[in-house]
Structure formats: structure tokens, C-alpha cells
Amino acid sequence: MKQLRIMLEQINFTTKSILNKTNHFKPEIGIILGTGLGGLVKEINAEFVIPYEDIPNFAVSTVEGHSGKLIFGELGGKKVVAMQGRFHFYEGYTMLQIAFPVRVMKALGVHSLCVSNASGGMNPSFEIGEIMIINDHINLFPTNPLIGRNIPELGPRFPDMSEVYDKKMIASAIQIANKNGIKVSQGCYAGLTGPCFETPAEYRYLSRIGADAVGMSTVPEVIVAKHSGMKVFGISIITDLGAEGKIVEITHEEVQYVASLAEPKMSLIMKEVIQTM
Ligand code: HPA
């Protein structure tokens, strides 16, 4: 019981602190940007920027390429809040810490979450730099952010996961991509802890269980977003290949570089999807 109250108190305290710092700005759409994909932030007509270290109860992100700030402003005619830099399980954060910002977004009034990430592609048709619209996921983290006593104010004990990624938003993203001559595919994202990239046997396993892409993020935030009743839209940039015969050595720097090349196309799709919502 006590633990429950503490979590709700933390969400409320953080939400109030943010509202005070943003002159009661009420975002409707939340955005979480992945490795090398922070460029969309430049398109936001930013009204308030708060570094994570100034937000009570927020963790501080530690990975190179993830500068931690919350950006409030207008994008595609909508009021948005964007996390530039996210928290990862491999950094040592708990699932609760990783998903906490999503709970705060919900408390601020956010009804839809848009996420991006860099990922390895197992689907043999994928090329480096490919944009994959996420249409499902597999949680391969050893845990789940909803484990523990459920807080009914935040969502149901047993949330339905039959359609996590909003079909209308996927359709709209495909239409936008076609209109702009951007090649996109759809697929299933497997989220796991990292920080190791996968061995060839692991990529093979991930492919056989039905995943098209693999990465070290997204699933915790998306589970909490869905639990809270938000609509979810996600894009993966395929930064390296995990298909048989195409696996080569990779580094975080290469992942960042490839993501940054594909970023303008991803940002265009995300911005226009937000516009149509
Ligand atoms: N595996 C896991 N995470 C990743 C990868 C990968 O191949 N590429 C970018 N992020």
C-alpha cells in the first residue's frame, strides 16, 4: 500500500513541478526519440526546455548520444512534449524508472505516444537505413514495468495487448511515406536488455520467434503507455543487419551515424503523423 502511495505521490509531485516550470503547458502528444534521432526536436517550436536533472524523480540518462531534456512546444499544429534522450535498462535503471516519464506525460494530459529507436534488422529483406514502422513487439526484457501491485488509477491489472501500435497511425504513416517517396516497411520489434549487440545465434533466434528488428529500448515505455490507455506509434531505423550472411561487426558510433542519416525521413513521417492526429 505504502509503495503505491509513494509512486502516485511521485507522479503528482513531478507533474506539479513541471506544470509550474511550463506555465501549465498541457501537451497532448508525447515523443521519445532514440539514438541519433533527436533531430525532430529542432522542428518543435519549443516553448519550454527542462533538463532531466531539474525534474524531481527523473533519472538522468548516461549514454553518449542521449542528451537528457524534456521539450515542450508545438509540432505539426499539436502541443507536444518530447523526451530528448531516454533511459535504458542496460544503464542500470529499473523498469519503473524507465517508464516513469510516460506516467508523468499521461498525468500532464498526453493521449498518444510516438517513439523512435535504432535497431538491428533480422528481416532478410531489410537494408541498412531502412525505416520500419513498428506494428507489434516482443518483450524480451527479464521483467515488466507493470510488475508489482497494480495502481488502478494508472491502468488495469491485466492490460490488453492485442493491438498496441495504433492501426490508424500506421496507415497514416504509410500513406505519408508513399506520398513523399520514402520506402518504409512494417515489422515486429523485439526489445531486450543489451548492452551487448547480438551474436549470430541470437539474431537467428530472434528471427525465428517472429521479430523483424531488435533493440534495447521502447518496450518498457510502450507497455506503460498502453497500460495508461494511450495510443502508440513507433518507428525503428534499421542501423545494422542481423540477417544470416549479412552480420558484420558494429559499434555504437555506427548505429548513431546510420540513424542520423535516416533521421530526416523519420522526422518527416513522425511530424506528419502527428499533424493528422
Ligand atoms: N541490436 C540491439 N540493439 C541495436 C542494434 C542491434 O543490432 N542496432 C541498434 N540497436
mmCIF file of C-alpha atoms and ligand atoms in Angstrom:
data_model
loop_
_atom_site.group_PDB
_atom_site.id
_atom_site.type_symbol
_atom_site.label_atom_id
_atom_site.label_comp_id
_atom_site.label_asym_id
_atom_site.label_seq_id
_atom_site.Cartn_x
_atom_site.Cartn_y
_atom_site.Cartn_z
ATOM 1 C CA MET A 1 0.000 0.000 0.000
ATOM 2 C CA LYS A 2 2.759 2.397 1.053
ATOM 3 C CA GLN A 3 4.716 1.717 -2.111
ATOM 4 C CA LEU A 4 1.620 2.530 -4.162
ATOM 5 C CA ARG A 5 1.087 5.820 -2.448
ATOM 6 C CA ILE A 6 4.743 6.741 -2.943
ATOM 7 C CA MET A 7 4.565 6.098 -6.694
ATOM 8 C CA LEU A 8 1.364 8.146 -7.098
ATOM 9 C CA GLU A 9 2.830 10.897 -4.922
ATOM 10 C CA GLN A 10 5.973 10.930 -7.060
ATOM 11 C CA ILE A 11 3.971 11.195 -10.291
ATOM 12 C CA ASN A 12 1.849 14.001 -8.843
ATOM 13 C CA PHE A 13 4.845 15.837 -7.404
ATOM 14 C CA THR A 14 6.787 15.656 -10.680
ATOM 15 C CA THR A 15 3.722 16.667 -12.691
ATOM 16 C CA LYS A 16 3.126 19.711 -10.458
ATOM 17 C CA SER A 17 6.776 20.698 -10.652
ATOM 18 C CA ILE A 18 6.670 20.525 -14.469
ATOM 19 C CA LEU A 19 3.399 22.459 -14.641
ATOM 20 C CA ASN A 20 4.978 25.190 -12.515
ATOM 21 C CA LYS A 21 8.012 25.364 -14.796
ATOM 22 C CA THR A 22 5.956 25.410 -18.008
ATOM 23 C CA ASN A 23 3.263 27.887 -17.090
ATOM 24 C CA HIS A 24 0.771 24.977 -17.039
ATOM 25 C CA PHE A 25 1.522 23.852 -20.619
ATOM 26 C CA LYS A 26 -0.734 20.858 -21.407
ATOM 27 C CA PRO A 27 0.778 18.564 -24.077
ATOM 28 C CA GLU A 28 -1.468 16.100 -25.948
ATOM 29 C CA ILE A 29 1.234 14.066 -27.663
ATOM 30 C CA GLY A 30 4.393 12.577 -26.158
ATOM 31 C CA ILE A 31 7.518 11.865 -28.191
ATOM 32 C CA ILE A 32 10.502 9.712 -27.206
ATOM 33 C CA LEU A 33 13.463 9.953 -29.545
ATOM 34 C CA GLY A 34 16.099 7.256 -29.865
ATOM 35 C CA THR A 35 19.816 7.074 -30.601
ATOM 36 C CA GLY A 36 20.858 9.587 -33.272
ATOM 37 C CA LEU A 37 17.207 10.508 -33.828
ATOM 38 C CA GLY A 38 16.939 13.689 -31.766
ATOM 39 C CA GLY A 39 16.698 15.942 -34.842
ATOM 40 C CA LEU A 40 12.902 16.119 -34.729
ATOM 41 C CA VAL A 41 13.368 18.336 -31.689
ATOM 42 C CA LYS A 42 14.652 21.118 -33.973
ATOM 43 C CA GLU A 43 11.245 21.127 -35.662
ATOM 44 C CA ILE A 44 9.449 21.685 -32.399
ATOM 45 C CA ASN A 45 8.503 25.268 -31.786
ATOM 46 C CA ALA A 46 9.878 24.943 -28.271
ATOM 47 C CA GLU A 47 8.297 26.952 -25.514
ATOM 48 C CA PHE A 48 9.936 25.299 -22.507
ATOM 49 C CA VAL A 49 13.013 23.078 -22.183
ATOM 50 C CA ILE A 50 13.749 21.343 -18.882
ATOM 51 C CA PRO A 51 16.944 19.306 -18.338
ATOM 52 C CA TYR A 52 16.226 15.980 -16.637
ATOM 53 C CA GLU A 53 18.403 16.937 -13.694
ATOM 54 C CA ASP A 54 15.912 19.718 -12.907
ATOM 55 C CA ILE A 55 12.935 17.340 -12.858
ATOM 56 C CA PRO A 56 12.254 15.700 -9.489
ATOM 57 C CA ASN A 57 12.149 11.879 -9.559
ATOM 58 C CA PHE A 58 13.523 11.719 -13.133
ATOM 59 C CA ALA A 59 16.623 9.623 -13.717
ATOM 60 C CA VAL A 60 19.474 11.197 -15.686
ATOM 61 C CA SER A 61 20.478 9.493 -18.934
ATOM 62 C CA THR A 62 24.121 8.469 -19.203
ATOM 63 C CA VAL A 63 24.708 7.223 -22.749
ATOM 64 C CA GLU A 64 26.600 9.194 -25.353
ATOM 65 C CA GLY A 65 24.187 10.464 -27.975
ATOM 66 C CA HIS A 66 21.369 10.868 -25.452
ATOM 67 C CA SER A 67 21.231 14.403 -24.118
ATOM 68 C CA GLY A 68 18.534 14.435 -21.480
ATOM 69 C CA LYS A 69 15.875 17.107 -21.687
ATOM 70 C CA LEU A 70 12.152 17.438 -21.847
ATOM 71 C CA ILE A 71 10.976 19.791 -24.562
ATOM 72 C CA PHE A 72 7.529 21.364 -24.556
ATOM 73 C CA GLY A 73 6.167 23.112 -27.617
ATOM 74 C CA GLU A 74 4.226 22.888 -30.849
ATOM 75 C CA LEU A 75 4.819 20.406 -33.653
ATOM 76 C CA GLY A 76 2.549 19.821 -36.641
ATOM 77 C CA GLY A 77 -0.046 22.083 -35.035
ATOM 78 C CA LYS A 78 -0.169 19.944 -31.875
ATOM 79 C CA LYS A 79 1.033 20.574 -28.353
ATOM 80 C CA VAL A 80 3.787 18.064 -27.679
ATOM 81 C CA VAL A 81 6.255 17.028 -25.040
ATOM 82 C CA ALA A 82 9.423 15.342 -26.296
ATOM 83 C CA MET A 83 11.978 13.373 -24.338
ATOM 84 C CA GLN A 84 15.320 14.017 -25.938
ATOM 85 C CA GLY A 85 17.199 11.025 -24.604
ATOM 86 C CA ARG A 86 15.622 8.075 -22.870
ATOM 87 C CA PHE A 87 16.548 5.762 -20.026
ATOM 88 C CA HIS A 88 17.760 2.251 -20.778
ATOM 89 C CA PHE A 89 17.684 -0.935 -18.721
ATOM 90 C CA TYR A 90 21.377 -1.542 -19.522
ATOM 91 C CA GLU A 91 22.244 1.719 -17.758
ATOM 92 C CA GLY A 92 21.067 0.115 -14.548
ATOM 93 C CA TYR A 93 17.682 1.819 -14.272
ATOM 94 C CA THR A 94 14.670 -0.149 -13.147
ATOM 95 C CA MET A 95 11.682 -0.644 -15.443
ATOM 96 C CA LEU A 96 9.776 1.776 -13.191
ATOM 97 C CA GLN A 97 12.402 4.488 -13.657
ATOM 98 C CA ILE A 98 12.483 3.930 -17.420
ATOM 99 C CA ALA A 99 8.716 4.237 -17.759
ATOM 100 C CA PHE A 100 8.212 6.980 -15.139
ATOM 101 C CA PRO A 101 8.316 9.834 -17.708
ATOM 102 C CA VAL A 102 5.448 8.192 -19.622
ATOM 103 C CA ARG A 103 3.335 8.160 -16.462
ATOM 104 C CA VAL A 104 4.104 11.839 -15.983
ATOM 105 C CA MET A 105 3.204 12.537 -19.628
ATOM 106 C CA LYS A 106 -0.139 10.847 -19.042
ATOM 107 C CA ALA A 107 -0.732 12.947 -15.925
ATOM 108 C CA LEU A 108 0.069 16.075 -17.982
ATOM 109 C CA GLY A 109 -2.691 15.135 -20.449
ATOM 110 C CA VAL A 110 -0.845 13.195 -23.169
ATOM 111 C CA HIS A 111 -3.164 10.794 -25.046
ATOM 112 C CA SER A 112 -0.753 9.453 -27.699
ATOM 113 C CA LEU A 113 2.892 8.406 -27.582
ATOM 114 C CA CYS A 114 5.262 8.442 -30.576
ATOM 115 C CA VAL A 115 8.557 6.596 -30.148
ATOM 116 C CA SER A 116 11.636 6.052 -32.263
ATOM 117 C CA ASN A 117 14.673 3.834 -31.900
ATOM 118 C CA ALA A 118 17.706 2.448 -33.659
ATOM 119 C CA SER A 119 17.634 -1.299 -34.162
ATOM 120 C CA GLY A 120 19.238 -4.280 -35.786
ATOM 121 C CA GLY A 121 17.247 -5.840 -38.644
ATOM 122 C CA MET A 122 16.767 -9.588 -38.876
ATOM 123 C CA ASN A 123 14.257 -9.498 -41.717
ATOM 124 C CA PRO A 124 16.284 -10.594 -44.776
ATOM 125 C CA SER A 125 14.562 -8.003 -46.979
ATOM 126 C CA PHE A 126 15.826 -5.117 -44.844
ATOM 127 C CA GLU A 127 18.634 -2.797 -45.860
ATOM 128 C CA ILE A 128 20.775 -0.562 -43.691
ATOM 129 C CA GLY A 129 18.995 2.736 -43.105
ATOM 130 C CA GLU A 130 15.549 1.199 -43.652
ATOM 131 C CA ILE A 131 12.590 2.717 -41.828
ATOM 132 C CA MET A 132 10.419 0.119 -40.117
ATOM 133 C CA ILE A 133 7.031 1.127 -38.769
ATOM 134 C CA ILE A 134 6.546 -0.974 -35.631
ATOM 135 C CA ASN A 135 3.329 -2.997 -35.796
ATOM 136 C CA ASP A 136 3.960 -5.256 -32.788
ATOM 137 C CA HIS A 137 6.588 -6.068 -30.207
ATOM 138 C CA ILE A 138 8.021 -8.916 -28.161
ATOM 139 C CA ASN A 139 9.068 -8.150 -24.604
ATOM 140 C CA LEU A 140 12.351 -9.969 -24.020
ATOM 141 C CA PHE A 141 13.354 -7.929 -21.011
ATOM 142 C CA PRO A 142 13.611 -10.181 -17.962
ATOM 143 C CA THR A 143 10.834 -8.188 -16.324
ATOM 144 C CA ASN A 144 7.893 -5.862 -16.982
ATOM 145 C CA PRO A 145 7.273 -2.301 -15.745
ATOM 146 C CA LEU A 146 3.805 -3.335 -14.525
ATOM 147 C CA ILE A 147 5.100 -5.982 -12.106
ATOM 148 C CA GLY A 148 4.134 -5.206 -8.535
ATOM 149 C CA ARG A 149 0.810 -4.280 -7.018
ATOM 150 C CA ASN A 150 -1.343 -2.592 -9.667
ATOM 151 C CA ILE A 151 -2.401 1.005 -9.181
ATOM 152 C CA PRO A 152 -5.941 1.138 -10.632
ATOM 153 C CA GLU A 153 -5.665 4.916 -11.159
ATOM 154 C CA LEU A 154 -2.853 4.221 -13.641
ATOM 155 C CA GLY A 155 -4.459 1.364 -15.581
ATOM 156 C CA PRO A 156 -5.867 -2.166 -15.344
ATOM 157 C CA ARG A 157 -4.152 -5.114 -13.634
ATOM 158 C CA PHE A 158 -4.171 -7.193 -16.835
ATOM 159 C CA PRO A 159 -3.921 -4.784 -19.762
ATOM 160 C CA ASP A 160 -4.940 -5.996 -23.203
ATOM 161 C CA MET A 161 -2.059 -6.064 -25.697
ATOM 162 C CA SER A 162 -3.919 -7.285 -28.800
ATOM 163 C CA GLU A 163 -3.316 -4.005 -30.617
ATOM 164 C CA VAL A 164 -0.549 -1.987 -29.029
ATOM 165 C CA TYR A 165 0.518 0.013 -32.093
ATOM 166 C CA ASP A 166 -2.361 2.076 -33.419
ATOM 167 C CA LYS A 167 -3.513 0.772 -36.819
ATOM 168 C CA LYS A 168 -4.802 4.159 -37.974
ATOM 169 C CA MET A 169 -1.475 5.819 -37.195
ATOM 170 C CA ILE A 170 0.371 3.035 -39.040
ATOM 171 C CA ALA A 171 -1.886 3.506 -42.085
ATOM 172 C CA SER A 172 -1.380 7.237 -41.970
ATOM 173 C CA ALA A 173 2.434 6.806 -41.721
ATOM 174 C CA ILE A 174 2.451 4.527 -44.763
ATOM 175 C CA GLN A 175 0.382 6.998 -46.742
ATOM 176 C CA ILE A 176 2.723 9.860 -45.747
ATOM 177 C CA ALA A 177 5.794 7.797 -46.673
ATOM 178 C CA ASN A 178 4.318 6.887 -50.081
ATOM 179 C CA LYS A 179 3.363 10.491 -50.787
ATOM 180 C CA ASN A 180 6.936 11.594 -50.060
ATOM 181 C CA GLY A 181 8.646 8.728 -51.907
ATOM 182 C CA ILE A 182 10.076 7.267 -48.698
ATOM 183 C CA LYS A 183 10.444 3.493 -48.576
ATOM 184 C CA VAL A 184 9.053 2.036 -45.362
ATOM 185 C CA SER A 185 8.284 -1.443 -44.148
ATOM 186 C CA GLN A 186 6.359 -2.754 -41.170
ATOM 187 C CA GLY A 187 7.502 -5.227 -38.587
ATOM 188 C CA CYS A 188 7.774 -6.593 -35.119
ATOM 189 C CA TYR A 189 10.322 -5.124 -32.684
ATOM 190 C CA ALA A 190 11.957 -7.316 -30.057
ATOM 191 C CA GLY A 191 13.117 -5.367 -27.036
ATOM 192 C CA LEU A 192 15.864 -6.794 -24.865
ATOM 193 C CA THR A 193 18.360 -5.566 -22.292
ATOM 194 C CA GLY A 194 21.616 -5.129 -24.184
ATOM 195 C CA PRO A 195 24.213 -3.734 -23.776
ATOM 196 C CA CYS A 196 25.782 -6.448 -25.955
ATOM 197 C CA PHE A 197 24.744 -6.446 -29.568
ATOM 198 C CA GLU A 198 23.515 -9.894 -30.593
ATOM 199 C CA THR A 199 25.526 -12.949 -31.525
ATOM 200 C CA PRO A 200 24.610 -14.561 -34.868
ATOM 201 C CA ALA A 201 22.786 -17.308 -32.934
ATOM 202 C CA GLU A 202 20.779 -14.682 -31.032
ATOM 203 C CA TYR A 203 19.793 -12.868 -34.229
ATOM 204 C CA ARG A 204 18.748 -16.256 -35.668
ATOM 205 C CA TYR A 205 16.669 -16.989 -32.552
ATOM 206 C CA LEU A 206 15.015 -13.543 -32.679
ATOM 207 C CA SER A 207 14.167 -14.031 -36.319
ATOM 208 C CA ARG A 208 12.656 -17.469 -35.646
ATOM 209 C CA ILE A 209 10.427 -16.216 -32.843
ATOM 210 C CA GLY A 210 8.945 -13.684 -35.252
ATOM 211 C CA ALA A 211 10.879 -10.465 -34.693
ATOM 212 C CA ASP A 212 11.957 -8.322 -37.650
ATOM 213 C CA ALA A 213 14.106 -5.921 -35.658
ATOM 214 C CA VAL A 214 15.831 -5.867 -32.268
ATOM 215 C CA GLY A 215 16.818 -3.089 -29.930
ATOM 216 C CA MET A 216 17.440 -2.172 -26.320
ATOM 217 C CA SER A 217 14.563 0.196 -25.621
ATOM 218 C CA THR A 218 10.947 1.143 -26.390
ATOM 219 C CA VAL A 219 9.107 -1.875 -24.962
ATOM 220 C CA PRO A 220 9.090 -0.642 -21.318
ATOM 221 C CA GLU A 221 7.754 2.809 -22.242
ATOM 222 C CA VAL A 222 5.224 1.377 -24.682
ATOM 223 C CA ILE A 223 3.852 -1.129 -22.148
ATOM 224 C CA VAL A 224 3.229 1.668 -19.665
ATOM 225 C CA ALA A 225 1.725 3.915 -22.344
ATOM 226 C CA LYS A 226 -0.690 1.159 -23.395
ATOM 227 C CA HIS A 227 -1.495 0.355 -19.754
ATOM 228 C CA SER A 228 -2.419 4.016 -19.235
ATOM 229 C CA GLY A 229 -4.737 3.962 -22.273
ATOM 230 C CA MET A 230 -2.535 5.905 -24.684
ATOM 231 C CA LYS A 231 -2.381 5.334 -28.425
ATOM 232 C CA VAL A 232 1.107 4.306 -29.520
ATOM 233 C CA PHE A 233 3.059 4.875 -32.733
ATOM 234 C CA GLY A 234 6.634 3.644 -33.228
ATOM 235 C CA ILE A 235 9.399 3.785 -35.815
ATOM 236 C CA SER A 236 12.629 1.768 -35.884
ATOM 237 C CA ILE A 237 15.588 2.770 -38.005
ATOM 238 C CA ILE A 238 17.480 -0.327 -39.097
ATOM 239 C CA THR A 239 21.090 0.641 -38.401
ATOM 240 C CA ASP A 240 22.709 -2.775 -38.898
ATOM 241 C CA LEU A 241 21.739 -6.185 -40.177
ATOM 242 C CA GLY A 242 21.199 -9.341 -38.171
ATOM 243 C CA ALA A 243 20.162 -11.496 -41.126
ATOM 244 C CA GLU A 244 22.122 -14.638 -41.855
ATOM 245 C CA GLY A 245 25.157 -13.899 -44.039
ATOM 246 C CA LYS A 246 24.875 -10.125 -43.513
ATOM 247 C CA ILE A 247 26.147 -9.859 -39.942
ATOM 248 C CA VAL A 248 29.260 -7.733 -39.531
ATOM 249 C CA GLU A 249 30.991 -6.082 -36.592
ATOM 250 C CA ILE A 250 29.105 -2.988 -35.325
ATOM 251 C CA THR A 251 29.759 -0.128 -32.929
ATOM 252 C CA HIS A 252 27.515 2.346 -31.130
ATOM 253 C CA GLU A 253 29.099 5.104 -33.264
ATOM 254 C CA GLU A 254 27.998 3.354 -36.478
ATOM 255 C CA VAL A 255 24.495 2.933 -35.067
ATOM 256 C CA GLN A 256 24.380 6.669 -34.297
ATOM 257 C CA TYR A 257 25.764 7.563 -37.728
ATOM 258 C CA VAL A 258 23.285 5.450 -39.719
ATOM 259 C CA ALA A 259 20.414 6.660 -37.540
ATOM 260 C CA SER A 260 21.398 10.273 -38.167
ATOM 261 C CA LEU A 261 21.344 9.673 -41.949
ATOM 262 C CA ALA A 262 17.801 8.280 -41.850
ATOM 263 C CA GLU A 263 16.638 10.781 -39.256
ATOM 264 C CA PRO A 264 15.226 13.475 -41.599
ATOM 265 C CA LYS A 265 12.921 10.921 -43.269
ATOM 266 C CA MET A 266 11.792 9.546 -39.932
ATOM 267 C CA SER A 267 11.186 13.042 -38.596
ATOM 268 C CA LEU A 268 9.097 13.961 -41.634
ATOM 269 C CA ILE A 269 6.882 10.900 -41.162
ATOM 270 C CA MET A 270 6.520 11.441 -37.441
ATOM 271 C CA LYS A 271 5.736 15.138 -37.816
ATOM 272 C CA GLU A 272 3.054 14.483 -40.429
ATOM 273 C CA VAL A 273 1.542 11.593 -38.458
ATOM 274 C CA ILE A 274 1.270 13.977 -35.512
ATOM 275 C CA GLN A 275 -0.304 16.586 -37.779
ATOM 276 C CA THR A 276 -3.028 14.171 -38.903
ATOM 277 C CA MET A 277 -3.963 13.145 -35.365
HETATM 278 N N1 HPA B 1 20.848 -4.989 -31.571
HETATM 279 C C1 HPA B 1 20.379 -4.378 -30.499
HETATM 280 N N2 HPA B 1 20.235 -3.078 -30.443
HETATM 281 C C2 HPA B 1 20.554 -2.345 -31.502
HETATM 282 C C3 HPA B 1 21.052 -2.928 -32.641
HETATM 283 C C4 HPA B 1 21.227 -4.338 -32.681
HETATM 284 O O1 HPA B 1 21.663 -4.929 -33.672
HETATM 285 N N3 HPA B 1 21.283 -1.936 -33.534
HETATM 286 C C5 HPA B 1 20.924 -0.791 -32.937
HETATM 287 N N4 HPA B 1 20.485 -1.033 -31.708
#
